[in-house]
């Protein structure tokens, strides 16, 4: 059997007719950027997360960097961020000239709240939390620290659509929740797309203006903005996906439960949720001290896996200028050396999952 790490086609064929009908409807409408589909998607996504406003943007990276821009965080400012995040989280900070200050993760792959406080300096302006792999971070502790020190809180929810902490949706704890709808995300478009959710009316307005060349009214430009508009085709297709999100998430949770209950290899450590957190299982990430040998073993069986992520941002060539070294963040680096994402996608069959489970359980 051959099993790929991800199968986006399966997610398409689940709702093929609805996607095709919506695509034709938009193509025939004659209106392609910032229209009714975008407005409707923004309303529906805001309502889904429980936030007051949603503003559609062109990508998850745009959601991040525009957030820091609009919060006035730039040169000379520091933003605390976990070491084990995707590089886009860090670029969202550095595009504005601000400095990322990396903090080690806790055992649940989230930023370690106990280490945040020690990293705060007089230059610290914000904390950026990534709900990595779909698992909600410990938002009560993190929110409390941000309040106590007067820091902005930004959430990178590119992997956590619908994940909750103590019943509250990720993305609604701080100033801004940043989402990506890249095709492989839990709510995926058929191209690039992103959004932010915010509760503050003025900040919401600032995003709306910024994404469209800084103009509220056509050809009247208030600020130097960007072109980060969500298009009608993606918004329409995202509405279809969003209308099925409960069943899509439940399916991922069932797949994760099957892994949790059936993987039983003492060489492999399963993911553990923080107390009060739920996961939407963007990835199912196991850890193994002999990860590369495990990956090769699974490759031999035709089981594809991915490492999220092999090089932590502080060791990326792009960030050499920050002067971190190998050994600067031992917990983060150990994670990068031991994590492995096993097949997890909507539409995986029970037979395929059985095959993955057997392959992992037989690793010696
Ligand atoms: C995918 C992702 C992003 C970036 O989203 P794009 O839409 O690809 O720009 C940012 N942060 C995390 C954690 C991601 O997984």
Coordinates of C-alpha atoms and ligand atoms in Angstrom, one line a residue:
X1 CA 0.0 0.0 0.0
X2 CA 1.1 3.6 -0.7
X3 CA 0.0 6.3 1.7
X4 CA 0.9 9.9 1.2
X5 CA 1.4 12.2 4.2
X6 CA -1.6 14.3 2.9
X7 CA -4.3 14.0 0.3
X8 CA -5.9 17.3 -0.6
X9 CA -7.9 15.7 -3.4
X10 CA -9.9 13.6 -0.8
X11 CA -11.1 16.8 0.8
X12 CA -12.2 18.1 -2.5
X13 CA -14.1 15.1 -3.7
X14 CA -16.0 15.0 -0.3
X15 CA -18.0 18.0 -1.5
X16 CA -17.1 18.1 -5.2
X17 CA -20.6 19.2 -6.4
X18 CA -20.8 22.0 -3.9
X19 CA -17.4 23.3 -4.7
X20 CA -18.0 23.1 -8.5
X21 CA -21.4 24.8 -8.2
X22 CA -19.9 27.7 -6.1
X23 CA -16.9 28.1 -8.4
X24 CA -19.2 28.4 -11.5
X25 CA -21.5 30.8 -9.6
X26 CA -18.5 33.1 -8.8
X27 CA -17.0 32.8 -12.3
X28 CA -20.3 33.8 -13.9
X29 CA -21.0 36.7 -11.5
X30 CA -18.6 39.1 -13.1
X31 CA -17.3 40.2 -9.6
X32 CA -14.0 38.8 -8.5
X33 CA -12.4 40.7 -5.7
X34 CA -13.9 42.0 -2.4
X35 CA -17.6 41.4 -2.9
X36 CA -20.5 39.5 -1.5
X37 CA -18.7 36.2 -1.1
X38 CA -15.9 37.9 0.9
X39 CA -18.4 39.8 3.1
X40 CA -20.4 36.6 3.8
X41 CA -17.3 34.6 4.5
X42 CA -16.1 37.2 7.0
X43 CA -19.5 37.2 8.8
X44 CA -19.6 33.4 8.9
X45 CA -16.0 33.0 10.1
X46 CA -16.4 35.7 12.7
X47 CA -19.5 34.0 14.0
X48 CA -17.8 30.6 13.9
X49 CA -14.9 31.9 16.1
X50 CA -17.1 34.0 18.3
X51 CA -15.1 37.2 17.4
X52 CA -16.8 40.5 16.6
X53 CA -15.0 41.0 13.2
X54 CA -13.2 39.0 10.6
X55 CA -11.2 40.6 7.8
X56 CA -10.2 38.5 4.8
X57 CA -6.6 38.8 3.6
X58 CA -4.4 37.3 1.0
X59 CA -2.4 34.9 3.2
X60 CA -1.6 33.8 6.7
X61 CA 1.8 35.6 6.5
X62 CA 0.0 38.9 5.6
X63 CA -2.3 38.4 8.6
X64 CA 0.7 38.2 10.9
X65 CA 2.8 41.0 9.5
X66 CA -0.1 43.4 9.1
X67 CA -1.1 42.7 12.7
X68 CA 2.2 43.8 14.0
X69 CA 2.3 46.8 11.7
X70 CA -1.1 48.0 12.9
X71 CA -0.2 47.4 16.5
X72 CA 2.8 49.7 15.9
X73 CA 5.4 47.1 16.6
X74 CA 8.6 47.6 14.6
X75 CA 12.3 48.6 14.8
X76 CA 13.6 48.5 18.4
X77 CA 10.7 46.4 19.7
X78 CA 10.8 42.8 20.8
X79 CA 8.2 40.1 20.3
X80 CA 8.3 36.9 22.4
X81 CA 7.6 33.8 20.3
X82 CA 8.2 30.1 20.7
X83 CA 11.3 28.5 19.2
X84 CA 9.3 25.6 17.6
X85 CA 7.1 27.5 15.3
X86 CA 6.8 27.7 11.5
X87 CA 9.1 30.3 10.0
X88 CA 6.1 32.5 8.8
X89 CA 5.3 33.4 12.5
X90 CA 8.8 34.8 12.8
X91 CA 8.8 36.6 9.4
X92 CA 5.5 38.3 10.5
X93 CA 7.6 39.9 13.3
X94 CA 10.8 40.7 11.4
X95 CA 9.2 42.1 8.2
X96 CA 8.3 45.1 10.4
X97 CA 11.9 45.3 11.7
X98 CA 11.0 44.0 15.2
X99 CA 13.2 41.4 16.9
X100 CA 11.9 38.0 17.8
X101 CA 12.9 36.7 21.2
X102 CA 12.6 32.9 21.2
X103 CA 11.3 31.0 24.2
X104 CA 11.3 27.2 24.6
X105 CA 8.1 25.2 24.3
X106 CA 6.3 23.1 26.9
X107 CA 5.8 19.4 26.5
X108 CA 2.5 20.1 24.6
X109 CA 4.4 21.9 21.7
X110 CA 3.1 25.3 22.9
X111 CA 5.1 28.2 24.2
X112 CA 6.1 27.6 27.9
X113 CA 4.3 30.2 30.0
X114 CA 6.8 29.8 32.8
X115 CA 9.6 30.9 30.4
X116 CA 7.7 33.9 29.0
X117 CA 8.1 36.1 32.0
X118 CA 11.9 35.6 32.1
X119 CA 12.2 36.8 28.5
X120 CA 10.4 40.1 29.1
X121 CA 12.6 43.2 28.8
X122 CA 11.7 46.9 28.6
X123 CA 11.6 46.5 24.8
X124 CA 9.0 43.7 24.8
X125 CA 5.8 44.8 23.1
X126 CA 4.0 41.6 22.4
X127 CA 3.7 37.8 22.7
X128 CA 3.0 35.7 19.7
X129 CA 1.5 32.3 20.4
X130 CA 1.3 29.6 17.8
X131 CA -1.3 26.9 18.4
X132 CA 1.0 24.4 16.7
X133 CA -0.3 21.2 15.0
X134 CA -3.9 22.3 15.9
X135 CA -3.4 22.0 19.7
X136 CA -4.5 25.0 21.8
X137 CA -1.8 26.6 23.9
X138 CA -2.3 27.4 27.7
X139 CA -4.1 30.6 27.1
X140 CA -5.1 31.4 30.7
X141 CA -1.5 31.6 31.9
X142 CA -0.4 33.4 28.7
X143 CA -3.2 36.0 28.8
X144 CA -2.6 36.7 32.4
X145 CA 1.1 37.4 31.8
X146 CA 0.3 39.7 28.9
X147 CA -2.3 41.6 31.0
X148 CA 0.1 42.0 33.9
X149 CA 2.9 43.4 31.8
X150 CA 0.7 45.4 29.4
X151 CA 1.8 43.4 26.4
X152 CA -0.1 42.8 23.1
X153 CA -1.2 39.2 22.5
X154 CA -1.3 37.9 18.9
X155 CA -2.3 34.3 18.1
X156 CA -1.0 32.4 15.1
X157 CA -4.0 30.2 14.4
X158 CA -2.9 29.0 10.9
X159 CA -3.1 25.4 12.2
X160 CA -5.8 25.7 14.8
X161 CA -9.2 26.6 13.2
X162 CA -11.7 25.6 15.8
X163 CA -9.4 24.5 18.6
X164 CA -10.4 25.7 22.0
X165 CA -8.9 26.4 25.4
X166 CA -11.3 26.1 28.3
X167 CA -14.1 26.3 25.8
X168 CA -13.0 29.5 24.1
X169 CA -11.9 29.5 20.5
X170 CA -8.2 30.1 19.7
X171 CA -7.8 33.5 18.0
X172 CA -10.1 35.3 20.4
X173 CA -7.9 35.6 23.5
X174 CA -5.7 38.5 22.5
X175 CA -5.6 41.6 20.2
X176 CA -5.6 39.6 16.9
X177 CA -6.1 36.0 15.8
X178 CA -4.2 35.3 12.5
X179 CA -5.5 32.6 10.2
X180 CA -4.2 31.0 7.0
X181 CA -6.4 29.1 4.5
X182 CA -3.5 27.7 2.5
X183 CA -4.9 24.5 0.8
X184 CA -3.4 22.1 3.4
X185 CA -4.8 23.9 6.5
X186 CA -7.9 22.6 8.3
X187 CA -10.0 25.1 6.5
X188 CA -8.3 25.2 3.1
X189 CA -8.9 27.3 0.0
X190 CA -7.8 26.3 -3.5
X191 CA -4.9 28.8 -3.5
X192 CA -3.6 31.3 -1.0
X193 CA -5.9 33.0 1.5
X194 CA -5.9 34.3 5.0
X195 CA -7.8 36.4 7.6
X196 CA -7.7 38.0 11.0
X197 CA -10.3 38.0 13.7
X198 CA -10.5 41.0 16.1
X199 CA -12.9 42.4 18.7
X200 CA -11.8 46.0 18.5
X201 CA -13.8 48.1 16.1
X202 CA -11.0 50.5 15.3
X203 CA -8.5 47.8 14.7
X204 CA -10.9 46.0 12.4
X205 CA -11.4 49.2 10.4
X206 CA -7.6 49.6 10.2
X207 CA -7.2 46.1 8.7
X208 CA -10.0 46.8 6.1
X209 CA -8.3 50.0 5.0
X210 CA -4.7 48.6 5.0
X211 CA -5.5 45.5 2.9
X212 CA -6.8 47.7 0.0
X213 CA -3.9 50.2 -0.6
X214 CA -4.9 52.1 2.6
X215 CA -8.1 53.3 1.1
X216 CA -11.6 53.3 2.6
X217 CA -13.1 55.0 -0.4
X218 CA -11.7 54.2 -3.8
X219 CA -8.7 56.6 -4.8
X220 CA -8.7 58.3 -1.4
X221 CA -5.7 56.8 0.3
X222 CA -5.4 57.4 4.1
X223 CA -2.3 55.3 4.8
X224 CA 0.4 53.4 2.9
X225 CA -1.2 50.0 2.8
X226 CA -0.8 46.8 0.9
X227 CA -2.6 44.7 -1.6
X228 CA -3.8 41.8 0.6
X229 CA -7.3 41.2 -0.6
X230 CA -9.2 38.0 -0.4
X231 CA -10.7 37.1 -3.7
X232 CA -14.3 36.1 -4.4
X233 CA -13.5 32.6 -5.7
X234 CA -11.5 31.6 -2.6
X235 CA -14.0 33.2 -0.3
X236 CA -16.9 31.3 -1.9
X237 CA -15.0 28.0 -1.8
X238 CA -14.0 28.7 1.8
X239 CA -17.7 29.2 2.7
X240 CA -18.4 25.7 1.4
X241 CA -15.6 24.3 3.5
X242 CA -16.6 26.3 6.6
X243 CA -20.2 25.0 6.3
X244 CA -18.8 21.5 6.9
X245 CA -16.2 22.3 9.5
X246 CA -17.9 20.5 12.4
X247 CA -17.9 17.2 10.6
X248 CA -14.4 17.7 9.1
X249 CA -13.0 18.4 12.6
X250 CA -14.9 15.5 14.1
X251 CA -13.4 13.2 11.5
X252 CA -9.9 14.4 12.3
X253 CA -10.6 13.9 16.0
X254 CA -11.7 10.3 15.3
X255 CA -8.6 9.6 13.3
X256 CA -6.5 11.0 16.2
X257 CA -8.4 8.9 18.7
X258 CA -7.7 5.8 16.7
X259 CA -4.0 6.6 16.7
X260 CA -4.1 7.4 20.4
X261 CA -5.8 4.0 21.2
X262 CA -3.8 1.8 18.8
X263 CA -0.3 3.1 18.6
X264 CA 1.6 1.2 21.3
X265 CA 5.3 1.2 20.5
X266 CA 7.5 2.0 23.5
X267 CA 10.0 3.8 21.2
X268 CA 7.3 6.3 20.2
X269 CA 5.9 9.1 22.2
X270 CA 2.3 10.2 21.3
X271 CA 1.2 13.9 21.4
X272 CA -0.2 15.1 24.7
X273 CA -2.8 17.9 25.1
X274 CA -2.5 20.5 27.8
X275 CA -5.2 20.5 30.4
X276 CA -8.2 22.4 29.2
X277 CA -7.0 22.3 25.5
X278 CA -8.6 20.7 22.5
X279 CA -6.9 19.9 19.2
X280 CA -8.2 20.0 15.7
X281 CA -5.3 17.8 14.7
X282 CA -3.9 19.8 11.9
X283 CA -1.0 17.3 12.3
X284 CA -0.6 14.2 14.4
X285 CA 3.0 14.5 15.6
X286 CA 4.8 11.7 17.3
X287 CA 8.3 11.8 18.8
X288 CA 11.0 9.3 18.5
X289 CA 14.7 9.5 19.6
X290 CA 15.6 7.6 16.4
X291 CA 13.3 9.6 14.2
X292 CA 15.3 9.4 11.0
X293 CA 15.4 5.6 11.3
X294 CA 11.6 5.5 11.9
X295 CA 11.0 7.7 8.9
X296 CA 13.1 5.4 6.7
X297 CA 11.3 2.4 8.1
X298 CA 7.9 3.9 7.2
X299 CA 9.2 5.1 3.8
X300 CA 10.1 1.5 3.0
X301 CA 6.5 0.4 3.8
X302 CA 5.2 3.2 1.4
X303 CA 4.0 5.4 4.3
X304 CA 4.9 9.0 3.7
X305 CA 5.7 11.3 6.7
X306 CA 6.8 14.9 7.1
X307 CA 9.0 16.6 9.6
X308 CA 7.4 19.8 10.9
X309 CA 10.0 21.4 11.1
X310 CA 13.5 20.1 10.6
X311 CA 15.3 23.5 11.1
X312 CA 13.9 25.7 13.9
X313 CA 13.7 29.4 12.8
X314 CA 16.6 30.5 15.1
X315 CA 18.9 28.3 13.1
X316 CA 17.5 29.3 9.7
X317 CA 20.0 30.9 7.4
X318 CA 17.7 33.9 7.1
X319 CA 18.1 34.5 10.9
X320 CA 21.8 34.1 11.2
X321 CA 21.9 37.9 12.1
X322 CA 20.1 37.2 15.3
X323 CA 23.2 35.3 16.5
X324 CA 21.6 32.3 17.9
X325 CA 23.8 29.1 17.8
X326 CA 23.1 25.4 17.9
X327 CA 22.5 24.8 21.5
X328 CA 20.8 28.1 22.2
X329 CA 17.4 26.4 22.5
X330 CA 18.0 22.8 23.4
X331 CA 14.4 21.8 23.9
X332 CA 13.3 23.4 20.6
X333 CA 16.3 21.7 18.8
X334 CA 15.6 18.3 20.4
X335 CA 12.0 18.6 19.1
X336 CA 13.2 19.4 15.6
X337 CA 15.3 16.3 15.8
X338 CA 12.6 13.9 17.1
X339 CA 9.2 15.0 15.7
X340 CA 7.5 13.2 12.9
X341 CA 4.0 14.0 11.4
X342 CA 2.2 10.8 10.3
X343 CA -0.6 10.7 7.8
X344 CA -3.6 12.8 9.0
X345 CA -6.1 14.1 6.6
X346 CA -9.8 14.2 5.9
X347 CA -10.8 11.2 3.8
X348 CA -8.1 8.8 5.1
X349 CA -9.7 5.3 5.1
X350 CA -9.7 3.0 8.1
X351 CA -7.7 0.5 6.1
X352 CA -5.0 3.1 5.3
X353 CA -4.9 4.0 9.0
X354 CA -4.6 0.4 10.1
X355 CA -1.6 0.1 7.7
X356 CA 0.0 3.1 9.3
X357 CA -0.6 1.9 12.8
X358 CA 0.8 -1.6 12.1
X359 CA 3.9 0.0 10.4
X360 CA 4.6 2.1 13.4
X361 CA 3.9 -0.6 15.9
X362 CA 6.3 -2.9 14.1
X363 CA 9.3 -0.5 14.3
X364 CA 12.1 -1.9 16.4
Ligands
LIG1 C1 0.8 28.1 7.2 C2 1.3 28.8 8.3 C3 1.5 30.2 8.3 C4 1.5 31.0 7.0 O1 0.3 31.0 6.2 P1 0.4 31.3 4.7 O2 -1.0 31.4 4.3 O3 1.1 30.2 4.0 O4 1.1 32.6 4.5 C5 1.8 30.9 9.4 N1 2.0 30.3 10.6 C6 1.8 28.9 10.7 C7 2.0 28.3 12.0 C8 1.5 28.2 9.6 O5 1.3 26.8 9.7

